[in-house]
Short mmCIF file of C-alpha atoms and ligand atoms in Angstrom, two decimals:
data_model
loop_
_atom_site.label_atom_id
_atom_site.label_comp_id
_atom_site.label_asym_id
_atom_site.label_seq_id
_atom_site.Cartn_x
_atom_site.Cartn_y
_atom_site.Cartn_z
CA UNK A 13 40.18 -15.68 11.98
CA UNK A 14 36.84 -15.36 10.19
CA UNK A 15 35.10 -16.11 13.77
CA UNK A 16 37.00 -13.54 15.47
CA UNK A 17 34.54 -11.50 15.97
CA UNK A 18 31.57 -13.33 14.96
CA UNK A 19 28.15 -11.95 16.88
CA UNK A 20 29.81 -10.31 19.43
CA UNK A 21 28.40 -9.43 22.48
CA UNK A 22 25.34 -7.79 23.79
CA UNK A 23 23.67 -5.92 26.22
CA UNK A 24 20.21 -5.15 28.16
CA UNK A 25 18.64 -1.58 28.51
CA UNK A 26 15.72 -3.19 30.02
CA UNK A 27 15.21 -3.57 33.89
CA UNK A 28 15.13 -6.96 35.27
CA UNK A 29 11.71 -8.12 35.58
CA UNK A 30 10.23 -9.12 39.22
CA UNK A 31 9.88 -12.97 38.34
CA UNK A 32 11.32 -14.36 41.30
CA UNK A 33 10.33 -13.33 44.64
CA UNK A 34 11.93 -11.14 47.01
CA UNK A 35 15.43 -13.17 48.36
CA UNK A 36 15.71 -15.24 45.37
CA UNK A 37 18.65 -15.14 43.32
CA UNK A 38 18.69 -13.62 39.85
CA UNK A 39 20.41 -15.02 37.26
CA UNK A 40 23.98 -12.90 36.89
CA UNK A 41 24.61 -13.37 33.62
CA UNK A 42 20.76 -12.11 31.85
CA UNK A 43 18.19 -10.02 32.87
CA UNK A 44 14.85 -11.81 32.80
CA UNK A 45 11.52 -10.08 31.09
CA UNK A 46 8.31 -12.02 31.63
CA UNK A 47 6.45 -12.19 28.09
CA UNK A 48 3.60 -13.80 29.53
CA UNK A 49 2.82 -16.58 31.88
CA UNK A 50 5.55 -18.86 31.17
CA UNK A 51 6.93 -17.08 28.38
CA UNK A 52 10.14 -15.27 29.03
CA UNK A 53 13.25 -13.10 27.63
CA UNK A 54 16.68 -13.91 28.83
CA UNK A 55 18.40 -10.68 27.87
CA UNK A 56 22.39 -10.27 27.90
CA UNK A 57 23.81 -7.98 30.25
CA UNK A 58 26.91 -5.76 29.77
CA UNK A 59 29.25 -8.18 31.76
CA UNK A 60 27.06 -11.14 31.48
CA UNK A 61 28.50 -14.07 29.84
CA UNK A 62 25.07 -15.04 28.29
CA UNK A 63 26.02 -12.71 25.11
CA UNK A 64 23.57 -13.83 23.36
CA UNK A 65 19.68 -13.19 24.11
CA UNK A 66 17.89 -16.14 25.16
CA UNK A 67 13.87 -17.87 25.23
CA UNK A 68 11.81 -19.96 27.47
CA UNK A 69 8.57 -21.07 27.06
CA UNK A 70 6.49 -23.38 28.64
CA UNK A 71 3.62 -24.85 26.63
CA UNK A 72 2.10 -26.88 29.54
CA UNK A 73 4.07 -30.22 29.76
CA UNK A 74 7.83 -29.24 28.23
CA UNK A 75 9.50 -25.89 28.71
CA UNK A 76 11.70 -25.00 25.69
CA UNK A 77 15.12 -23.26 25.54
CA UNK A 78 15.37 -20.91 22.60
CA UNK A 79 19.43 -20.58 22.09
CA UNK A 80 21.91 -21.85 24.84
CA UNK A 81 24.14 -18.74 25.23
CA UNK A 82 28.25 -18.67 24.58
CA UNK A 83 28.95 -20.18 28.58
CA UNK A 84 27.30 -23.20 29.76
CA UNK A 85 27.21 -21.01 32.78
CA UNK A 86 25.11 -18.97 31.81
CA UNK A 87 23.20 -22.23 30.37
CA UNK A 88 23.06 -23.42 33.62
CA UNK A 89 21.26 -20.31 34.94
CA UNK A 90 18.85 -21.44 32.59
CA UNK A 91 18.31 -24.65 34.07
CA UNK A 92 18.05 -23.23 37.80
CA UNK A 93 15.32 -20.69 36.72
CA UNK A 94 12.88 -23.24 35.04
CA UNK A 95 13.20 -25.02 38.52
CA UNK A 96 12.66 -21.69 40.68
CA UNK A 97 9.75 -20.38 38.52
CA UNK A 98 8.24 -24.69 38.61
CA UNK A 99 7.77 -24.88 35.01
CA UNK A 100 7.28 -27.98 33.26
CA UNK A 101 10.70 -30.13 32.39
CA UNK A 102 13.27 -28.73 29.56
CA UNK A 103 12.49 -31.25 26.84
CA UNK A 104 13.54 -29.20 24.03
CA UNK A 105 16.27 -26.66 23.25
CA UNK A 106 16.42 -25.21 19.57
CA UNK A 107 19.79 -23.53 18.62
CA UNK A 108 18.50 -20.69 15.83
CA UNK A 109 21.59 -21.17 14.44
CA UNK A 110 25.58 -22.39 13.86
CA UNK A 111 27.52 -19.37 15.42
CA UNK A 112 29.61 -19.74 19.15
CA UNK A 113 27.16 -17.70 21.01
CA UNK A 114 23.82 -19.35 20.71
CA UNK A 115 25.27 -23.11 20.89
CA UNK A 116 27.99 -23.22 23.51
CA UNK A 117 25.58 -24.40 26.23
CA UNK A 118 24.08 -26.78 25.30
CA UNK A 119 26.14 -29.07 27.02
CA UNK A 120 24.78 -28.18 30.37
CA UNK A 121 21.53 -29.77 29.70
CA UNK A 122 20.62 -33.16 30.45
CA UNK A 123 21.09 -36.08 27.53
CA UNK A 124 17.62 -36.73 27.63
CA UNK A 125 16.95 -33.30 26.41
CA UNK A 126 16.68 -33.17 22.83
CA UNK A 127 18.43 -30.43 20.72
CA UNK A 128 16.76 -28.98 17.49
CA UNK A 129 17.93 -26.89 14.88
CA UNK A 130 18.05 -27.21 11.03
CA UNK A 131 19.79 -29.82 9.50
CA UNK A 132 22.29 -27.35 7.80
CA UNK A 133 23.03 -25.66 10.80
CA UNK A 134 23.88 -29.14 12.70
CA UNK A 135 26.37 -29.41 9.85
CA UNK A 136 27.79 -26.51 10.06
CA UNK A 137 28.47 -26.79 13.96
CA UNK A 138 29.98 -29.80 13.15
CA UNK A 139 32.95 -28.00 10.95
CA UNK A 140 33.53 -24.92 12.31
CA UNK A 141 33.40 -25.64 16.22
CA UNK A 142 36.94 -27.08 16.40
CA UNK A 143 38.53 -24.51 13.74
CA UNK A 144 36.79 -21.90 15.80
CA UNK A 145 38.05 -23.58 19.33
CA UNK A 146 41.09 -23.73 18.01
CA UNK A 147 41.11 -20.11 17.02
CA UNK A 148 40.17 -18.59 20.25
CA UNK A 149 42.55 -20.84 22.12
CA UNK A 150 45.36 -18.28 20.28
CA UNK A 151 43.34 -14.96 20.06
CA UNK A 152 40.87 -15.54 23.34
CA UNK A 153 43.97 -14.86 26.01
CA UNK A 154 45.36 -12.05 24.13
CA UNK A 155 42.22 -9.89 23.64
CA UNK A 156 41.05 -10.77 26.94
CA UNK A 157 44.27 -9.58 28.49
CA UNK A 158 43.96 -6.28 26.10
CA UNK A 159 40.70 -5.65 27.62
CA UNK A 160 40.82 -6.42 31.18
CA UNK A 161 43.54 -4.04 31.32
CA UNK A 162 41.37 -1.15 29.66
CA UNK A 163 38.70 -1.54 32.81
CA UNK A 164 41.81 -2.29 35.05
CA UNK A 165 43.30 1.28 34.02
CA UNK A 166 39.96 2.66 33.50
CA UNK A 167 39.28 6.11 35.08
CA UNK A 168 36.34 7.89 33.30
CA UNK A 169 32.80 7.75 34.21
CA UNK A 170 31.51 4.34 34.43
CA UNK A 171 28.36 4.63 33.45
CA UNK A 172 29.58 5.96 30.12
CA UNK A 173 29.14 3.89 26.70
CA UNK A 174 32.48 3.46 26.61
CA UNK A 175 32.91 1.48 30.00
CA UNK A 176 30.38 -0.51 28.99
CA UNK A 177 31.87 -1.43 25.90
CA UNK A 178 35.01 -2.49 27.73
CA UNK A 179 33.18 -4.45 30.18
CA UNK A 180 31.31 -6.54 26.81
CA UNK A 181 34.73 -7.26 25.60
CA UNK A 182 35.59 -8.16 28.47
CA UNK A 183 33.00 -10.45 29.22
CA UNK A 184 33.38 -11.94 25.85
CA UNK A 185 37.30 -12.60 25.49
CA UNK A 186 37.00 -14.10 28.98
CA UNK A 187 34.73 -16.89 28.10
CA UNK A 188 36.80 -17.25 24.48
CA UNK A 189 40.12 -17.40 26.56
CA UNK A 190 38.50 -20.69 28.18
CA UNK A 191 36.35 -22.22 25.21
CA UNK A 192 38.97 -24.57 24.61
CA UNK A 193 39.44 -26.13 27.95
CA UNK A 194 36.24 -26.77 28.85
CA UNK A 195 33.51 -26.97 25.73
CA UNK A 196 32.41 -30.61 24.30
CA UNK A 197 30.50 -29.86 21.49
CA UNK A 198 27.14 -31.04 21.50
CA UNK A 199 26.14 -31.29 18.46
CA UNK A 200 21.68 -31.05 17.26
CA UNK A 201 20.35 -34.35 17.29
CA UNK A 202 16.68 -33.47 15.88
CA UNK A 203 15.89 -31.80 12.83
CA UNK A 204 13.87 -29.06 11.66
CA UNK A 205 12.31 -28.51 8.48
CA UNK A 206 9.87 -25.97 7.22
CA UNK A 207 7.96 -25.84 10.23
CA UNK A 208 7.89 -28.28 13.59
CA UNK A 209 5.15 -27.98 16.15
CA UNK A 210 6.03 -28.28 20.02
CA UNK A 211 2.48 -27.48 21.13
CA UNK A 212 0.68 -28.23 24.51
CA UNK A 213 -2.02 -27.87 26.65
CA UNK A 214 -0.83 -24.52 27.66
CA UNK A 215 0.09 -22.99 24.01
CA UNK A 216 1.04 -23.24 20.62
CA UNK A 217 4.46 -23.36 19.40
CA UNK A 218 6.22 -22.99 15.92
CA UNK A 219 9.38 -23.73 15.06
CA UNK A 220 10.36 -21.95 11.44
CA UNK A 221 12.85 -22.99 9.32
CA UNK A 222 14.10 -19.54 7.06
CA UNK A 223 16.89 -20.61 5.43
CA UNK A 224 19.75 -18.27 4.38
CA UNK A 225 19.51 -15.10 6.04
CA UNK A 226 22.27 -14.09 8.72
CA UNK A 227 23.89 -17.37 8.21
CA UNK A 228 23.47 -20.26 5.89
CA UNK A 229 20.32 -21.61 8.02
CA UNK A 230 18.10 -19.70 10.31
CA UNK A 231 15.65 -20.68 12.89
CA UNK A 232 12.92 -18.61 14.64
CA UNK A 233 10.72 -19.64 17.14
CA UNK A 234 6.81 -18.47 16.65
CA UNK A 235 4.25 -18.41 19.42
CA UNK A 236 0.94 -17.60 17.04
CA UNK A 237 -1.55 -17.17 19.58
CA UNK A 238 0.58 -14.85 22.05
CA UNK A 239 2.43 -12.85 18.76
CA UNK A 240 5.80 -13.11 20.58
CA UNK A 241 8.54 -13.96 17.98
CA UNK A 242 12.32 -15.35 19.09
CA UNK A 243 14.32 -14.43 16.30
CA UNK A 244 17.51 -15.30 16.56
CA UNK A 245 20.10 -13.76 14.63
CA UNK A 246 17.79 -12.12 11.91
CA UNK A 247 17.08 -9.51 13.92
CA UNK A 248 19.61 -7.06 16.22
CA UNK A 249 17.87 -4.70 18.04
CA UNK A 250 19.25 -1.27 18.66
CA UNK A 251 22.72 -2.90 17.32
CA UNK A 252 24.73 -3.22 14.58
CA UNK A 253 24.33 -6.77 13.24
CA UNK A 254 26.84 -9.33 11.92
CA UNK A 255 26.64 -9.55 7.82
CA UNK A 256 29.64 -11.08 7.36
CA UNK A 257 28.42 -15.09 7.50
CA UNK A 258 25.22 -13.22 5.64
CA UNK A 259 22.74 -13.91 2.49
CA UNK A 260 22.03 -10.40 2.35
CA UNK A 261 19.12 -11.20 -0.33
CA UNK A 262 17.53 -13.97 2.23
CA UNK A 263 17.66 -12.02 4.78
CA UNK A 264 15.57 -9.18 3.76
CA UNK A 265 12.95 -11.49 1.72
CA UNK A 266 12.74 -13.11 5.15
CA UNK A 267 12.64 -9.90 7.23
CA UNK A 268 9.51 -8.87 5.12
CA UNK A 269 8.01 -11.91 4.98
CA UNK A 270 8.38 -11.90 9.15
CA UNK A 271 6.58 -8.42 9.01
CA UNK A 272 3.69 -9.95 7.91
CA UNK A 273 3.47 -11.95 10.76
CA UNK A 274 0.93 -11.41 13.45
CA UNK A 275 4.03 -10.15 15.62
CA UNK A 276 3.57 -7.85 18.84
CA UNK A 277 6.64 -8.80 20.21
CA UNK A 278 9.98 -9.62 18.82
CA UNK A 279 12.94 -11.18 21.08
CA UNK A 280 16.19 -10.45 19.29
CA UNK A 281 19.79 -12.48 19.06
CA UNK A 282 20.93 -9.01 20.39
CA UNK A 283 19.85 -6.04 21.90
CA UNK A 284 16.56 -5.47 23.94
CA UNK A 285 13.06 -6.88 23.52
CA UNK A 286 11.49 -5.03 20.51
CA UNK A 287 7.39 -4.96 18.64
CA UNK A 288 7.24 -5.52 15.46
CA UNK A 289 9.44 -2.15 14.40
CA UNK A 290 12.36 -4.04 15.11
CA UNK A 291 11.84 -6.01 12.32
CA UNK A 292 11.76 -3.13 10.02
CA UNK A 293 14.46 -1.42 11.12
CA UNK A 294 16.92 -4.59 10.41
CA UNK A 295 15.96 -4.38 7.35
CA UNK A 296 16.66 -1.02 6.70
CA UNK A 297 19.82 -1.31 8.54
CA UNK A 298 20.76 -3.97 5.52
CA UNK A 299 19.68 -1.99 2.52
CA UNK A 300 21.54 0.98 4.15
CA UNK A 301 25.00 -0.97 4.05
CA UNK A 302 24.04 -2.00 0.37
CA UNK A 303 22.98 1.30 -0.67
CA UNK A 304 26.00 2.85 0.83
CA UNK A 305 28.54 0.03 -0.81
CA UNK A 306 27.01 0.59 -4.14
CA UNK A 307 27.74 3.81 -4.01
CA UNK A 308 31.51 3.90 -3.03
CA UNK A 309 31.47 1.08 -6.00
CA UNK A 310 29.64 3.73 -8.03
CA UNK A 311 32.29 7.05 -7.28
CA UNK A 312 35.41 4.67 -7.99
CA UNK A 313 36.19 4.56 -4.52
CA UNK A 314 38.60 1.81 -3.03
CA UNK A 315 38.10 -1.00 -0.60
CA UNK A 316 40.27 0.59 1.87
CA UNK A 317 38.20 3.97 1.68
CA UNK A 318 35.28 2.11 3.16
CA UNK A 319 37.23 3.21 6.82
CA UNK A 320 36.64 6.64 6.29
CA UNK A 321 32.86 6.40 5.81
CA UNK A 322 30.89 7.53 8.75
CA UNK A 323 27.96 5.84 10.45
CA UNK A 324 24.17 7.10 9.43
CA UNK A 325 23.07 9.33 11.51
CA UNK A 326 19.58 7.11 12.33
CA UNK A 327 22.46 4.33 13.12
CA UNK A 328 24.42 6.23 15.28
CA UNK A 329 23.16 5.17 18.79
CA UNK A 330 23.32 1.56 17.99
CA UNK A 331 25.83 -0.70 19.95
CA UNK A 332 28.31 -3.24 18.28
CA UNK A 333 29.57 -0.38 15.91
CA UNK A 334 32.91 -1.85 14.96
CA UNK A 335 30.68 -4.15 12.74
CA UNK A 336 29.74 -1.02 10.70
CA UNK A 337 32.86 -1.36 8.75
CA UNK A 338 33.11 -4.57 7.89
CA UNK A 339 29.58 -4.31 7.30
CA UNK A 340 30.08 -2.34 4.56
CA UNK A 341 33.55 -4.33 3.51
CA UNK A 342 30.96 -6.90 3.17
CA UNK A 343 28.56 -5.67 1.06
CA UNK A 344 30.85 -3.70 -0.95
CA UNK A 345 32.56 -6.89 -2.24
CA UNK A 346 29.25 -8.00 -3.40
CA UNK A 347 28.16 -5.14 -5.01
CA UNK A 348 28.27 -4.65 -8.82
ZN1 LIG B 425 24.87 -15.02 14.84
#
């Protein structure tokens, strides 16, 4: 059950942004923040299905999908906005990388439409999609039932974290529950490597291969002029990230290299649209979980103590906290 869990959910804390006019209808599944003209954020929302954060950006004669969310729903929302705001055709739509929640909908675009990632992360779809179909054909019902029933039975304040925390579960298990019915894997047919160039009349467009960071290959997609980052996976914002499919090494040499970028604006896997601080703070979150692990390593304590250490305090307000643990599990059982 290694992709139990995997990237979980996420959430919004940012108003929608007034890109469609009054009497249109707004996507349900993502709020949409307008980056510039034709740039945009497609940011999960606490019962959206999206659950992953996604990108658009049109550099004059293609639009480009940055990540295809975990429902082709929600993919197909996609689709009807770049036709309501009359940008340019979808030629291109990069997964960042392998896991459920960025890939899943990219069977709701045309076959014309090409579909980039890494050539590693291609692979990698290629095994684990059925193990992990399989998977949440068993576990998606059963959580999904568990959770329903908590907002079902719910009587507390719904505006409090908690709710909200049902209602992402929720969201998530539901879409897992039905994975296995209706998802045809479609796998990357284009590769990236180093760095691919989509520009057009409109813009300039980078596609970066990272390598290892959050998973075995990572993608981000760089607009140089505008300083607007996507970043995938590498960077959470305002939530506890996923280390578990991690190069914990990678990652940070990447997440400093990334800071060095002429970044204003970074859209995250997770969380809300962050500046550049976001980057920093992700990788502070990392050597936090190492310097923590080495340190229950370094007083003799066990494995199973790991469930009795609290969250930093500067951590604390974060969302997707049940990763902290395993988080820690993680990096624990690399430490020396
Ligand atoms: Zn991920």
């Amino acid at each position: 059950m290694k992709h139990a869990f995997l990237c979980l959910l996420f959430l919004p804390l940012m108003a929608s942004s007034p890109v469609l006019k009054q009497g249109e209808m707004s996507p349900v599944n993502f709020d949409v923040i307008t980056l510039g003209d034709g740039i945009y954020a497609c940011i999960n929302t606490f019962e959206g299905k999206a659950i992953c954060n996604a990108g658009i950006v049109d550099n004059g004669e293609s639009t480009i999908i940055f990540d295809t969310f975990l429902s082709p729903e929600a993919a197909e929302e996609l689709i009807q906005l770049v036709s309501r705001l009359k940008l340019s055709p979808i030629r291109f739509v990069v997964n960042s990388h392998c896991h459920n929640d960025h890939v899943r909908g990219n069977q709701s675009f045309s076959p014309e439409v090409k579909i980039l990632s890494t050539r590693r992360t291609a692979e990698l779809m290629e095994r684990d999609e059925p193990i992990s179909i399989a998977a949440e054909k068993i576990y998606g019902p059963v959580q999904y039932a568990y959770f329903d029933s908590l907002r079902g039975t719910y009587k507390g304040d719904t505006t409090a974290r908690e709710y909200q925390i049902i209602k992402m579960n929720r969201a998530y298990f539901e879409e897992l529950s039905k994975s296995h019915e209706r998802i045809r894997s479609r796998i990357p047919d284009t590769f990236v490597a180093k760095e691919h160039s989509i520009d057009g009349s409109r813009r300039r467009v980078r596609l970066q291969d990272k390598g290892k960071g959050h998973t075995e290959s990572d993608l981000i997609m760089y607009l140089p002029d505008e300083g607007v980052v996507f970043a995938g996976d590498l960077v959470f914002h305002k939530c506890h990230p996923y280390l578990g499919d991690g190069d914990l090494d990678g990652w940070k040499s990447i997440l400093s290299e990334m800071a060095l970028m002429n970044v204003k604006t970074v859209v995250p896997g997770h969380g809300p649209v962050g500046g550049i601080e976001s980057i920093a703070e992700m990788k502070s979150y990392i050597d936090s979980i190492e310097v923590i692990a080495r340190q229950l390593k370094h007083d003799g304590r066990r494995r199973q103590d790991i469930k009795t250490v609290p969250i930093p305090e500067k951590f604390k307000d974060w969302w997707m906290e049940d990763f902290f643990q395993g988080n820690v599990e993680f990096a624990y059982d690399k430490a020396e």
